mmCIF file with all atom_site columns, C-alpha atoms in Angstrom:
data_model
loop_
_atom_site.group_PDB
_atom_site.id
_atom_site.type_symbol
_atom_site.label_atom_id
_atom_site.label_alt_id
_atom_site.label_comp_id
_atom_site.label_asym_id
_atom_site.label_entity_id
_atom_site.label_seq_id
_atom_site.pdbx_PDB_ins_code
_atom_site.Cartn_x
_atom_site.Cartn_y
_atom_site.Cartn_z
_atom_site.occupancy
_atom_site.B_iso_or_equiv
_atom_site.pdbx_formal_charge
_atom_site.auth_seq_id
_atom_site.auth_comp_id
_atom_site.auth_asym_id
_atom_site.auth_atom_id
_atom_site.pdbx_PDB_model_num
ATOM 1   C CA . UNK A 1 1   ? -4.722  31.305  15.534 1.00 68.00 ? 1   UNK A CA 1
ATOM 2   C CA . UNK A 1 2   ? -8.470  31.174  16.068 1.00 79.00 ? 2   UNK A CA 1
ATOM 3   C CA . UNK A 1 3   ? -11.154 28.660  17.177 1.00 82.00 ? 3   UNK A CA 1
ATOM 4   C CA . UNK A 1 4   ? -11.899 27.650  13.720 1.00 84.00 ? 4   UNK A CA 1
ATOM 5   C CA . UNK A 1 5   ? -8.668  25.667  13.430 1.00 86.00 ? 5   UNK A CA 1
ATOM 6   C CA . UNK A 1 6   ? -8.825  22.149  14.645 1.00 85.00 ? 6   UNK A CA 1
ATOM 7   C CA . UNK A 1 7   ? -5.029  21.504  15.937 1.00 83.00 ? 7   UNK A CA 1
ATOM 8   C CA . UNK A 1 8   ? -5.717  17.868  16.586 1.00 84.00 ? 8   UNK A CA 1
ATOM 9   C CA . UNK A 1 9   ? -7.100  16.916  13.150 1.00 82.00 ? 9   UNK A CA 1
ATOM 10  C CA . UNK A 1 10  ? -4.912  14.466  11.331 1.00 77.00 ? 10  UNK A CA 1
ATOM 11  C CA . UNK A 1 11  ? -4.506  15.682  7.766  1.00 78.00 ? 11  UNK A CA 1
ATOM 12  C CA . UNK A 1 12  ? -5.115  12.778  5.220  1.00 78.00 ? 12  UNK A CA 1
ATOM 13  C CA . UNK A 1 13  ? -2.232  12.087  2.785  1.00 76.00 ? 13  UNK A CA 1
ATOM 14  C CA . UNK A 1 14  ? -2.741  13.062  -0.779 1.00 78.00 ? 14  UNK A CA 1
ATOM 15  C CA . UNK A 1 15  ? -0.453  11.555  -3.447 1.00 76.00 ? 15  UNK A CA 1
ATOM 16  C CA . UNK A 1 16  ? -0.517  14.708  -5.475 1.00 76.00 ? 16  UNK A CA 1
ATOM 17  C CA . UNK A 1 17  ? 1.637   16.396  -2.757 1.00 75.00 ? 17  UNK A CA 1
ATOM 18  C CA . UNK A 1 18  ? 4.684   14.355  -3.601 1.00 75.00 ? 18  UNK A CA 1
ATOM 19  C CA . UNK A 1 19  ? 6.255   14.741  -7.037 1.00 74.00 ? 19  UNK A CA 1
ATOM 20  C CA . UNK A 1 20  ? 8.533   11.767  -8.266 1.00 74.00 ? 20  UNK A CA 1
ATOM 21  C CA . UNK A 1 21  ? 9.824   8.887   -6.397 1.00 75.00 ? 21  UNK A CA 1
ATOM 22  C CA . UNK A 1 22  ? 12.115  8.428   -3.537 1.00 75.00 ? 22  UNK A CA 1
ATOM 23  C CA . UNK A 1 23  ? 15.967  8.564   -4.130 1.00 79.00 ? 23  UNK A CA 1
ATOM 24  C CA . UNK A 1 24  ? 16.698  5.704   -1.829 1.00 87.00 ? 24  UNK A CA 1
ATOM 25  C CA . UNK A 1 25  ? 14.923  2.364   -1.190 1.00 89.00 ? 25  UNK A CA 1
ATOM 26  C CA . UNK A 1 26  ? 13.760  1.444   2.367  1.00 92.00 ? 26  UNK A CA 1
ATOM 27  C CA . UNK A 1 27  ? 13.225  -1.911  3.393  1.00 95.00 ? 27  UNK A CA 1
ATOM 28  C CA . UNK A 1 28  ? 12.366  -3.843  6.580  1.00 96.00 ? 28  UNK A CA 1
ATOM 29  C CA . UNK A 1 29  ? 12.483  -7.675  7.485  1.00 97.00 ? 29  UNK A CA 1
ATOM 30  C CA . UNK A 1 30  ? 10.938  -9.645  10.268 1.00 96.00 ? 30  UNK A CA 1
ATOM 31  C CA . UNK A 1 31  ? 11.293  -13.188 11.214 1.00 96.00 ? 31  UNK A CA 1
ATOM 32  C CA . UNK A 1 32  ? 8.215   -15.230 11.901 1.00 95.00 ? 32  UNK A CA 1
ATOM 33  C CA . UNK A 1 33  ? 7.720   -18.641 13.804 1.00 95.00 ? 33  UNK A CA 1
ATOM 34  C CA . UNK A 1 34  ? 7.422   -21.848 11.933 1.00 95.00 ? 34  UNK A CA 1
ATOM 35  C CA . UNK A 1 35  ? 3.948   -22.463 12.893 1.00 94.00 ? 35  UNK A CA 1
ATOM 36  C CA . UNK A 1 36  ? 2.811   -19.298 11.290 1.00 94.00 ? 36  UNK A CA 1
ATOM 37  C CA . UNK A 1 37  ? 4.138   -20.295 7.885  1.00 95.00 ? 37  UNK A CA 1
ATOM 38  C CA . UNK A 1 38  ? 1.094   -22.194 6.711  1.00 95.00 ? 38  UNK A CA 1
ATOM 39  C CA . UNK A 1 39  ? -1.254  -19.232 7.632  1.00 96.00 ? 39  UNK A CA 1
ATOM 40  C CA . UNK A 1 40  ? 1.056   -16.651 6.147  1.00 96.00 ? 40  UNK A CA 1
ATOM 41  C CA . UNK A 1 41  ? 1.162   -18.699 2.737  1.00 96.00 ? 41  UNK A CA 1
ATOM 42  C CA . UNK A 1 42  ? -2.661  -18.598 2.781  1.00 96.00 ? 42  UNK A CA 1
ATOM 43  C CA . UNK A 1 43  ? -3.098  -14.881 3.260  1.00 96.00 ? 43  UNK A CA 1
ATOM 44  C CA . UNK A 1 44  ? 0.032   -13.524 1.482  1.00 97.00 ? 44  UNK A CA 1
ATOM 45  C CA . UNK A 1 45  ? -2.135  -12.595 -1.470 1.00 96.00 ? 45  UNK A CA 1
ATOM 46  C CA . UNK A 1 46  ? -4.281  -10.423 0.740  1.00 96.00 ? 46  UNK A CA 1
ATOM 47  C CA . UNK A 1 47  ? -1.214  -8.697  2.196  1.00 96.00 ? 47  UNK A CA 1
ATOM 48  C CA . UNK A 1 48  ? 0.360   -8.231  -1.227 1.00 97.00 ? 48  UNK A CA 1
ATOM 49  C CA . UNK A 1 49  ? -2.834  -6.574  -2.585 1.00 96.00 ? 49  UNK A CA 1
ATOM 50  C CA . UNK A 1 50  ? -3.173  -4.320  0.703  1.00 96.00 ? 50  UNK A CA 1
ATOM 51  C CA . UNK A 1 51  ? 0.380   -3.122  0.205  1.00 96.00 ? 51  UNK A CA 1
ATOM 52  C CA . UNK A 1 52  ? 0.287   -2.545  -3.610 1.00 95.00 ? 52  UNK A CA 1
ATOM 53  C CA . UNK A 1 53  ? -2.358  0.087   -3.125 1.00 94.00 ? 53  UNK A CA 1
ATOM 54  C CA . UNK A 1 54  ? 0.410   2.257   -1.454 1.00 92.00 ? 54  UNK A CA 1
ATOM 55  C CA . UNK A 1 55  ? 3.182   1.283   -3.699 1.00 92.00 ? 55  UNK A CA 1
ATOM 56  C CA . UNK A 1 56  ? 4.986   -0.915  -1.349 1.00 95.00 ? 56  UNK A CA 1
ATOM 57  C CA . UNK A 1 57  ? 6.529   -4.307  -2.414 1.00 96.00 ? 57  UNK A CA 1
ATOM 58  C CA . UNK A 1 58  ? 6.543   -7.413  -0.167 1.00 97.00 ? 58  UNK A CA 1
ATOM 59  C CA . UNK A 1 59  ? 8.215   -10.688 -0.069 1.00 96.00 ? 59  UNK A CA 1
ATOM 60  C CA . UNK A 1 60  ? 7.561   -13.904 1.983  1.00 96.00 ? 60  UNK A CA 1
ATOM 61  C CA . UNK A 1 61  ? 10.721  -16.029 2.349  1.00 96.00 ? 61  UNK A CA 1
ATOM 62  C CA . UNK A 1 62  ? 9.698   -19.537 3.587  1.00 95.00 ? 62  UNK A CA 1
ATOM 63  C CA . UNK A 1 63  ? 13.206  -20.719 3.546  1.00 95.00 ? 63  UNK A CA 1
ATOM 64  C CA . UNK A 1 64  ? 14.523  -18.128 5.945  1.00 95.00 ? 64  UNK A CA 1
ATOM 65  C CA . UNK A 1 65  ? 11.206  -17.763 7.701  1.00 95.00 ? 65  UNK A CA 1
ATOM 66  C CA . UNK A 1 66  ? 11.013  -14.034 7.054  1.00 97.00 ? 66  UNK A CA 1
ATOM 67  C CA . UNK A 1 67  ? 8.786   -11.336 5.655  1.00 97.00 ? 67  UNK A CA 1
ATOM 68  C CA . UNK A 1 68  ? 10.149  -8.240  3.967  1.00 97.00 ? 68  UNK A CA 1
ATOM 69  C CA . UNK A 1 69  ? 8.527   -5.043  2.873  1.00 97.00 ? 69  UNK A CA 1
ATOM 70  C CA . UNK A 1 70  ? 10.285  -2.369  0.716  1.00 96.00 ? 70  UNK A CA 1
ATOM 71  C CA . UNK A 1 71  ? 9.463   0.959   -1.026 1.00 94.00 ? 71  UNK A CA 1
ATOM 72  C CA . UNK A 1 72  ? 9.227   0.914   -4.868 1.00 92.00 ? 72  UNK A CA 1
ATOM 73  C CA . UNK A 1 73  ? 9.187   3.583   -7.528 1.00 90.00 ? 73  UNK A CA 1
ATOM 74  C CA . UNK A 1 74  ? 5.386   3.883   -7.043 1.00 89.00 ? 74  UNK A CA 1
ATOM 75  C CA . UNK A 1 75  ? 5.477   4.546   -3.387 1.00 89.00 ? 75  UNK A CA 1
ATOM 76  C CA . UNK A 1 76  ? 4.479   8.188   -2.548 1.00 87.00 ? 76  UNK A CA 1
ATOM 77  C CA . UNK A 1 77  ? 3.626   8.213   1.114  1.00 87.00 ? 77  UNK A CA 1
ATOM 78  C CA . UNK A 1 78  ? 7.022   8.423   3.026  1.00 87.00 ? 78  UNK A CA 1
ATOM 79  C CA . UNK A 1 79  ? 5.463   7.024   6.415  1.00 91.00 ? 79  UNK A CA 1
ATOM 80  C CA . UNK A 1 80  ? 3.637   4.059   4.790  1.00 93.00 ? 80  UNK A CA 1
ATOM 81  C CA . UNK A 1 81  ? 6.946   1.936   4.913  1.00 95.00 ? 81  UNK A CA 1
ATOM 82  C CA . UNK A 1 82  ? 6.854   2.340   8.704  1.00 96.00 ? 82  UNK A CA 1
ATOM 83  C CA . UNK A 1 83  ? 3.172   1.197   8.590  1.00 96.00 ? 83  UNK A CA 1
ATOM 84  C CA . UNK A 1 84  ? 4.198   -1.847  6.427  1.00 97.00 ? 84  UNK A CA 1
ATOM 85  C CA . UNK A 1 85  ? 6.759   -2.710  9.044  1.00 97.00 ? 85  UNK A CA 1
ATOM 86  C CA . UNK A 1 86  ? 4.238   -2.737  11.784 1.00 96.00 ? 86  UNK A CA 1
ATOM 87  C CA . UNK A 1 87  ? 1.939   -4.868  9.497  1.00 97.00 ? 87  UNK A CA 1
ATOM 88  C CA . UNK A 1 88  ? 4.497   -7.629  9.132  1.00 97.00 ? 88  UNK A CA 1
ATOM 89  C CA . UNK A 1 89  ? 5.301   -7.413  12.906 1.00 96.00 ? 89  UNK A CA 1
ATOM 90  C CA . UNK A 1 90  ? 1.690   -7.898  13.797 1.00 96.00 ? 90  UNK A CA 1
ATOM 91  C CA . UNK A 1 91  ? 1.469   -10.748 11.394 1.00 96.00 ? 91  UNK A CA 1
ATOM 92  C CA . UNK A 1 92  ? 4.530   -12.436 12.981 1.00 95.00 ? 92  UNK A CA 1
ATOM 93  C CA . UNK A 1 93  ? 2.857   -12.094 16.286 1.00 92.00 ? 93  UNK A CA 1
ATOM 94  C CA . UNK A 1 94  ? -0.387  -14.007 15.215 1.00 91.00 ? 94  UNK A CA 1
ATOM 95  C CA . UNK A 1 95  ? -2.712  -11.086 14.644 1.00 94.00 ? 95  UNK A CA 1
ATOM 96  C CA . UNK A 1 96  ? -5.297  -12.106 11.919 1.00 95.00 ? 96  UNK A CA 1
ATOM 97  C CA . UNK A 1 97  ? -4.567  -10.469 8.735  1.00 96.00 ? 97  UNK A CA 1
ATOM 98  C CA . UNK A 1 98  ? -8.040  -8.724  8.498  1.00 95.00 ? 98  UNK A CA 1
ATOM 99  C CA . UNK A 1 99  ? -7.204  -6.922  11.747 1.00 95.00 ? 99  UNK A CA 1
ATOM 100 C CA . UNK A 1 100 ? -3.421  -6.391  10.827 1.00 95.00 ? 100 UNK A CA 1
ATOM 101 C CA . UNK A 1 101 ? -4.126  -4.721  7.523  1.00 96.00 ? 101 UNK A CA 1
ATOM 102 C CA . UNK A 1 102 ? -5.946  -1.974  9.511  1.00 95.00 ? 102 UNK A CA 1
ATOM 103 C CA . UNK A 1 103 ? -2.637  -0.561  10.539 1.00 96.00 ? 103 UNK A CA 1
ATOM 104 C CA . UNK A 1 104 ? -2.249  0.858   7.102  1.00 95.00 ? 104 UNK A CA 1
ATOM 105 C CA . UNK A 1 105 ? -4.756  3.463   7.936  1.00 92.00 ? 105 UNK A CA 1
ATOM 106 C CA . UNK A 1 106 ? -3.525  6.795   8.979  1.00 88.00 ? 106 UNK A CA 1
ATOM 107 C CA . UNK A 1 107 ? -5.654  6.774   12.078 1.00 88.00 ? 107 UNK A CA 1
ATOM 108 C CA . UNK A 1 108 ? -4.367  3.403   13.576 1.00 93.00 ? 108 UNK A CA 1
ATOM 109 C CA . UNK A 1 109 ? -1.136  2.763   15.541 1.00 94.00 ? 109 UNK A CA 1
ATOM 110 C CA . UNK A 1 110 ? 0.280   -0.186  17.264 1.00 95.00 ? 110 UNK A CA 1
ATOM 111 C CA . UNK A 1 111 ? 2.498   -1.109  20.119 1.00 95.00 ? 111 UNK A CA 1
ATOM 112 C CA . UNK A 1 112 ? 3.932   -4.439  21.073 1.00 93.00 ? 112 UNK A CA 1
ATOM 113 C CA . UNK A 1 113 ? 4.410   -4.326  24.980 1.00 92.00 ? 113 UNK A CA 1
ATOM 114 C CA . UNK A 1 114 ? 6.948   -6.660  26.839 1.00 92.00 ? 114 UNK A CA 1
ATOM 115 C CA . UNK A 1 115 ? 5.080   -7.752  30.119 1.00 89.00 ? 115 UNK A CA 1
ATOM 116 C CA . UNK A 1 116 ? 7.796   -10.739 30.719 1.00 86.00 ? 116 UNK A CA 1
ATOM 117 C CA . UNK A 1 117 ? 10.400  -8.705  32.826 1.00 85.00 ? 117 UNK A CA 1
ATOM 118 C CA . UNK A 1 118 ? 7.807   -7.031  35.321 1.00 86.00 ? 118 UNK A CA 1
ATOM 119 C CA . UNK A 1 119 ? 7.921   -9.852  37.810 1.00 85.00 ? 119 UNK A CA 1
ATOM 120 C CA . UNK A 1 120 ? 10.852  -11.978 38.791 1.00 88.00 ? 120 UNK A CA 1
ATOM 121 C CA . UNK A 1 121 ? 8.559   -15.005 39.788 1.00 90.00 ? 121 UNK A CA 1
ATOM 122 C CA . UNK A 1 122 ? 7.143   -17.108 36.825 1.00 91.00 ? 122 UNK A CA 1
ATOM 123 C CA . UNK A 1 123 ? 4.394   -18.184 38.842 1.00 92.00 ? 123 UNK A CA 1
ATOM 124 C CA . UNK A 1 124 ? 3.317   -14.619 39.729 1.00 92.00 ? 124 UNK A CA 1
ATOM 125 C CA . UNK A 1 125 ? 3.769   -13.702 36.157 1.00 92.00 ? 125 UNK A CA 1
ATOM 126 C CA . UNK A 1 126 ? 1.373   -16.381 34.879 1.00 91.00 ? 126 UNK A CA 1
ATOM 127 C CA . UNK A 1 127 ? -1.280  -15.321 37.543 1.00 92.00 ? 127 UNK A CA 1
ATOM 128 C CA . UNK A 1 128 ? -1.128  -11.606 36.397 1.00 90.00 ? 128 UNK A CA 1
ATOM 129 C CA . UNK A 1 129 ? -1.316  -12.583 32.767 1.00 91.00 ? 129 UNK A CA 1
ATOM 130 C CA . UNK A 1 130 ? -4.311  -14.538 33.595 1.00 92.00 ? 130 UNK A CA 1
ATOM 131 C CA . UNK A 1 131 ? -5.710  -11.711 35.578 1.00 91.00 ? 131 UNK A CA 1
ATOM 132 C CA . UNK A 1 132 ? -5.257  -9.501  32.429 1.00 91.00 ? 132 UNK A CA 1
ATOM 133 C CA . UNK A 1 133 ? -7.288  -12.118 30.383 1.00 94.00 ? 133 UNK A CA 1
ATOM 134 C CA . UNK A 1 134 ? -10.000 -12.800 32.891 1.00 93.00 ? 134 UNK A CA 1
ATOM 135 C CA . UNK A 1 135 ? -12.335 -15.723 32.786 1.00 94.00 ? 135 UNK A CA 1
ATOM 136 C CA . UNK A 1 136 ? -12.954 -16.805 29.262 1.00 93.00 ? 136 UNK A CA 1
ATOM 137 C CA . UNK A 1 137 ? -11.276 -13.572 27.963 1.00 92.00 ? 137 UNK A CA 1
ATOM 138 C CA . UNK A 1 138 ? -14.060 -11.414 29.590 1.00 95.00 ? 138 UNK A CA 1
ATOM 139 C CA . UNK A 1 139 ? -11.658 -8.815  31.090 1.00 95.00 ? 139 UNK A CA 1
ATOM 140 C CA . UNK A 1 140 ? -9.574  -8.518  27.752 1.00 95.00 ? 140 UNK A CA 1
ATOM 141 C CA . UNK A 1 141 ? -12.880 -8.068  25.926 1.00 96.00 ? 141 UNK A CA 1
ATOM 142 C CA . UNK A 1 142 ? -13.999 -5.369  28.412 1.00 96.00 ? 142 UNK A CA 1
ATOM 143 C CA . UNK A 1 143 ? -10.588 -3.528  28.024 1.00 95.00 ? 143 UNK A CA 1
ATOM 144 C CA . UNK A 1 144 ? -10.899 -3.743  24.189 1.00 95.00 ? 144 UNK A CA 1
ATOM 145 C CA . UNK A 1 145 ? -14.360 -2.247  24.202 1.00 96.00 ? 145 UNK A CA 1
ATOM 146 C CA . UNK A 1 146 ? -13.485 0.541   26.659 1.00 96.00 ? 146 UNK A CA 1
ATOM 147 C CA . UNK A 1 147 ? -10.451 1.467   24.936 1.00 94.00 ? 147 UNK A CA 1
ATOM 148 C CA . UNK A 1 148 ? -11.567 0.787   21.256 1.00 93.00 ? 148 UNK A CA 1
ATOM 149 C CA . UNK A 1 149 ? -8.359  -1.335  20.717 1.00 94.00 ? 149 UNK A CA 1
ATOM 150 C CA . UNK A 1 150 ? -7.497  -4.634  19.542 1.00 95.00 ? 150 UNK A CA 1
ATOM 151 C CA . UNK A 1 151 ? -5.494  -6.362  22.192 1.00 95.00 ? 151 UNK A CA 1
ATOM 152 C CA . UNK A 1 152 ? -3.735  -9.905  21.866 1.00 94.00 ? 152 UNK A CA 1
ATOM 153 C CA . UNK A 1 153 ? -1.938  -11.432 24.823 1.00 93.00 ? 153 UNK A CA 1
ATOM 154 C CA . UNK A 1 154 ? 0.654   -13.972 23.822 1.00 90.00 ? 154 UNK A CA 1
ATOM 155 C CA . UNK A 1 155 ? 3.468   -15.304 25.701 1.00 88.00 ? 155 UNK A CA 1
ATOM 156 C CA . UNK A 1 156 ? 5.561   -12.629 27.317 1.00 90.00 ? 156 UNK A CA 1
ATOM 157 C CA . UNK A 1 157 ? 4.030   -9.696  25.097 1.00 91.00 ? 157 UNK A CA 1
ATOM 158 C CA . UNK A 1 158 ? 0.708   -7.792  24.532 1.00 93.00 ? 158 UNK A CA 1
ATOM 159 C CA . UNK A 1 159 ? 0.007   -6.527  21.080 1.00 94.00 ? 159 UNK A CA 1
ATOM 160 C CA . UNK A 1 160 ? -2.357  -3.501  21.110 1.00 95.00 ? 160 UNK A CA 1
ATOM 161 C CA . UNK A 1 161 ? -3.816  -1.718  17.912 1.00 94.00 ? 161 UNK A CA 1
#
């Protein structure tokens, strides 16, 4: 252990490190609201191309209103299926596709924070949520710039990337 080793450096995944394919198939599904159907149909080709690079399959089921991601024989990175799960969660939560596909990068994480149960009074909750947004979204934009995050406040949740 010496000063030349950077313990915080995230090593980039290399496909050569994994031999063969996975033994089991993993899949995740997420439901999306009806109003997202038209947008998802338009951008689904972008989602498919982004996931194909990592060997992950995806399916948009308009009858059930669900999105599914699954590993394939071409999948090499074992963690990419969790990133793909986060991608479809973000798309279901109205994050634009150009922003959502960034989650597939190793240096990007996401969290969906439930803020609905913090205050009992609905009126007080609406005031606090509005305080988080600020006038014309100014407070939210300042938070994004200070934290270098993408933040979306929607309903009872806050999505942060």
